[in-house]
mmCIF file of C-alpha atoms in Angstrom:
data_model
loop_
_atom_site.group_PDB
_atom_site.id
_atom_site.type_symbol
_atom_site.label_atom_id
_atom_site.label_comp_id
_atom_site.label_asym_id
_atom_site.label_seq_id
_atom_site.Cartn_x
_atom_site.Cartn_y
_atom_site.Cartn_z
ATOM 1 C CA ALA A 1 107.534 95.454 92.282
ATOM 2 C CA ASP A 2 105.935 98.691 91.176
ATOM 3 C CA ILE A 3 102.457 97.417 90.306
ATOM 4 C CA PHE A 4 100.269 94.854 92.043
ATOM 5 C CA VAL A 5 97.357 93.425 90.049
ATOM 6 C CA LEU A 6 94.642 91.407 91.781
ATOM 7 C CA PRO A 7 91.817 90.516 89.377
ATOM 8 C CA THR A 8 89.852 88.687 92.043
ATOM 9 C CA TYR A 9 86.183 87.817 91.935
ATOM 10 C CA HIS A 10 85.841 87.848 95.719
ATOM 11 C CA GLU A 11 87.973 88.919 98.653
ATOM 12 C CA GLY A 12 87.465 88.889 102.390
ATOM 13 C CA PHE A 13 89.547 91.548 104.105
ATOM 14 C CA CYS A 14 92.146 91.513 101.336
ATOM 15 C CA VAL A 15 95.465 91.664 103.171
ATOM 16 C CA PRO A 16 97.462 91.443 99.886
ATOM 17 C CA ILE A 17 96.156 94.856 98.855
ATOM 18 C CA ILE A 18 97.185 96.393 102.193
ATOM 19 C CA GLU A 19 100.619 94.778 101.849
ATOM 20 C CA ALA A 20 101.011 96.057 98.281
ATOM 21 C CA ILE A 21 100.001 99.606 99.264
ATOM 22 C CA ALA A 22 102.370 99.441 102.270
ATOM 23 C CA SER A 23 105.150 98.428 99.867
ATOM 24 C CA GLY A 24 104.507 101.447 97.670
ATOM 25 C CA CYS A 25 103.019 99.509 94.762
ATOM 26 C CA LEU A 26 100.306 100.890 92.577
ATOM 27 C CA VAL A 27 97.324 98.563 92.953
ATOM 28 C CA ILE A 28 94.893 97.483 90.265
ATOM 29 C CA SER A 29 91.948 95.269 91.161
ATOM 30 C CA TYR A 30 88.336 94.502 90.464
ATOM 31 C CA ASP A 31 85.829 96.683 92.320
ATOM 32 C CA ASN A 32 84.064 93.969 94.312
ATOM 33 C CA SER A 33 83.846 92.661 97.863
ATOM 34 C CA ASN A 34 85.911 94.590 100.379
ATOM 35 C CA VAL A 35 88.431 95.859 97.840
ATOM 36 C CA PRO A 36 87.110 99.452 97.546
ATOM 37 C CA MET A 37 87.082 99.923 101.341
ATOM 38 C CA VAL A 38 90.462 98.322 101.944
ATOM 39 C CA SER A 39 92.155 100.184 99.103
ATOM 40 C CA GLY A 40 90.831 103.522 100.369
ATOM 41 C CA GLY A 41 90.886 105.226 96.990
ATOM 42 C CA LEU A 42 94.537 104.335 96.380
ATOM 43 C CA ALA A 43 93.852 101.540 93.895
ATOM 44 C CA THR A 44 92.674 101.638 90.325
ATOM 45 C CA LEU A 45 89.438 99.665 90.425
ATOM 46 C CA VAL A 46 87.819 98.216 87.343
ATOM 47 C CA GLY A 47 84.548 96.389 86.870
ATOM 48 C CA THR A 48 84.729 92.742 87.854
ATOM 49 C CA GLY A 49 85.483 90.612 84.819
ATOM 50 C CA ASP A 50 86.180 93.607 82.546
ATOM 51 C CA PHE A 51 89.440 92.356 81.023
ATOM 52 C CA GLU A 52 89.741 95.154 78.472
ATOM 53 C CA THR A 53 89.573 97.840 81.150
ATOM 54 C CA LEU A 54 91.949 95.820 83.331
ATOM 55 C CA ILE A 55 94.500 95.752 80.508
ATOM 56 C CA LEU A 56 94.088 99.512 79.982
ATOM 57 C CA ALA A 57 94.577 100.150 83.709
ATOM 58 C CA ILE A 58 97.770 98.083 83.702
ATOM 59 C CA ASP A 59 99.043 99.956 80.643
ATOM 60 C CA GLN A 60 98.271 103.343 82.252
ATOM 61 C CA SER A 61 100.019 102.311 85.469
ATOM 62 C CA ILE A 62 103.122 101.205 83.555
ATOM 63 C CA LYS A 63 103.200 104.581 81.809
ATOM 64 C CA LYS A 64 102.755 106.332 85.151
ATOM 65 C CA ILE A 65 105.695 104.599 86.833
ATOM 66 C CA GLN A 66 107.857 105.269 83.773
ATOM 67 C CA SER A 67 107.058 108.986 83.787
ATOM 68 C CA LYS A 68 109.632 111.553 84.910
ATOM 69 C CA HIS A 69 107.132 112.987 87.383
ATOM 70 C CA TRP A 70 106.801 109.599 89.099
ATOM 71 C CA GLN A 71 110.519 108.838 89.071
ATOM 72 C CA GLU A 72 112.173 112.225 89.536
ATOM 73 C CA ALA A 73 109.617 114.594 90.979
ATOM 74 C CA SER A 74 107.443 113.975 93.985
ATOM 75 C CA GLY A 75 105.037 111.570 92.250
ATOM 76 C CA TYR A 76 106.175 108.387 93.952
ATOM 77 C CA LEU A 77 107.094 110.130 97.203
ATOM 78 C CA ASP A 78 103.640 111.714 97.431
ATOM 79 C CA TYR A 79 101.963 108.367 96.772
ATOM 80 C CA ALA A 80 104.170 106.562 99.289
ATOM 81 C CA SER A 81 103.347 109.157 101.958
ATOM 82 C CA VAL A 82 99.583 108.877 101.420
ATOM 83 C CA ALA A 83 99.873 105.086 101.211
ATOM 84 C CA ALA A 84 101.754 104.879 104.522
ATOM 85 C CA GLU A 85 99.095 106.998 106.227
ATOM 86 C CA HIS A 86 96.310 104.819 104.803
ATOM 87 C CA VAL A 87 97.977 101.587 105.917
ATOM 88 C CA ARG A 88 98.379 102.840 109.510
ATOM 89 C CA GLN A 89 94.651 102.450 110.074
ATOM 90 C CA PHE A 90 95.099 98.689 109.733
ATOM 91 C CA SER A 91 97.921 98.377 112.278
ATOM 92 C CA PRO A 92 97.451 95.621 114.868
ATOM 93 C CA ASP A 93 97.621 98.100 117.778
ATOM 94 C CA LEU A 94 94.952 100.323 116.291
ATOM 95 C CA ALA A 95 92.761 97.340 115.394
ATOM 96 C CA LYS A 96 93.083 96.080 118.967
ATOM 97 C CA ARG A 97 92.085 99.475 120.422
ATOM 98 C CA ARG A 98 89.109 99.740 118.083
ATOM 99 C CA TYR A 99 87.966 96.226 118.942
ATOM 100 C CA LEU A 100 88.298 96.824 122.688
ATOM 101 C CA ASN A 101 86.413 100.099 122.332
ATOM 102 C CA PHE A 102 83.633 98.347 120.448
ATOM 103 C CA VAL A 103 83.363 95.690 123.164
ATOM 104 C CA TRP A 104 83.487 98.381 125.884
ATOM 105 C CA HIS A 105 80.537 100.135 124.251
ATOM 106 C CA LEU A 106 78.587 96.897 123.959
ATOM 107 C CA ILE A 107 79.108 96.116 127.628
ATOM 108 C CA ASN A 108 78.532 99.633 128.936
ATOM 109 C CA ARG A 109 75.600 100.820 126.883
ATOM 110 C CA PRO A 110 72.878 102.211 129.169
ATOM 111 C CA THR A 111 69.957 100.212 127.772
ATOM 112 C CA ALA A 112 69.515 97.444 125.270
ATOM 113 C CA GLY A 113 69.783 98.839 121.779
ATOM 114 C CA ALA A 114 71.068 102.236 122.925
ATOM 115 C CA PHE A 115 74.546 103.478 122.179
ATOM 116 C CA ASP A 116 76.232 106.231 124.208
ATOM 117 C CA GLU A 117 78.125 108.374 121.746
ATOM 118 C CA THR A 118 79.757 110.581 124.403
ATOM 119 C CA HIS A 119 82.826 108.304 124.467
ATOM 120 C CA VAL A 120 83.202 108.086 120.704
ATOM 121 C CA THR A 121 85.875 109.856 118.707
ATOM 122 C CA THR A 122 87.537 109.063 115.430
ATOM 123 C CA THR A 123 91.251 108.560 114.987
ATOM 124 C CA GLN A 124 91.503 110.653 111.852
ATOM 125 C CA PRO A 125 89.289 112.503 109.409
ATOM 126 C CA HIS A 126 87.303 109.925 107.529
ATOM 127 C CA ALA A 127 86.328 110.116 103.887
ATOM 128 C CA ASN A 128 82.741 109.608 104.995
ATOM 129 C CA ALA A 129 81.500 112.866 106.502
ATOM 130 C CA ASN A 130 79.002 110.883 108.561
ATOM 131 C CA ALA A 131 81.614 108.680 110.245
ATOM 132 C CA ASN A 132 81.066 110.212 113.697
ATOM 133 C CA ALA A 133 77.294 110.005 113.316
ATOM 134 C CA ASN A 134 77.614 106.357 112.338
ATOM 135 C CA CYS A 135 79.489 105.628 115.566
ATOM 136 C CA GLY A 136 76.597 106.981 117.614
ATOM 137 C CA LYS A 137 74.014 104.595 116.195
ATOM 138 C CA ALA A 138 73.094 101.204 117.623
ATOM 139 C CA GLN A 139 74.779 99.485 114.688
ATOM 140 C CA ALA A 140 78.126 101.111 115.610
ATOM 141 C CA ASP A 141 80.907 100.529 113.146
ATOM 142 C CA ALA A 142 83.941 99.420 115.170
ATOM 143 C CA ARG A 143 86.462 100.536 112.561
ATOM 144 C CA ASN A 144 85.485 104.194 113.049
ATOM 145 C CA CYS A 145 85.140 104.253 116.843
ATOM 146 C CA MET A 146 87.854 104.802 119.445
ATOM 147 C CA LEU A 147 88.035 105.159 123.227
ATOM 148 C CA PRO A 148 88.741 108.730 124.314
#
């Protein structure tokens, strides 16, 4: 497959999108639930229930995969490289390390409600410039935090 379309009205974590991106498919989906976060900017997102825009997005994606740039130049190879890097953040090993780090911080915080950010690093540059700052707050986001 070259294109994966998921016009869903609600998704949890949305493993099918990760699988489609990992397979090198262009992804088209509605922009609800967890889809924007999971797709990481690699999917074409349309308003939920907007069938006309969904059809246009499918048509544009078909034209893209039929283009010489996509087939002969570096179009697909560039996408596949970025897609592979994006999917790595959801690997079981990395998820396990992030979870254990989150638990470690919960257990070892100095006082109730405090969060020691001296042990927090990120695994890679994050699209959100405040990712490191978010890790240092009491409501730490486990997906951005790692053990040193």
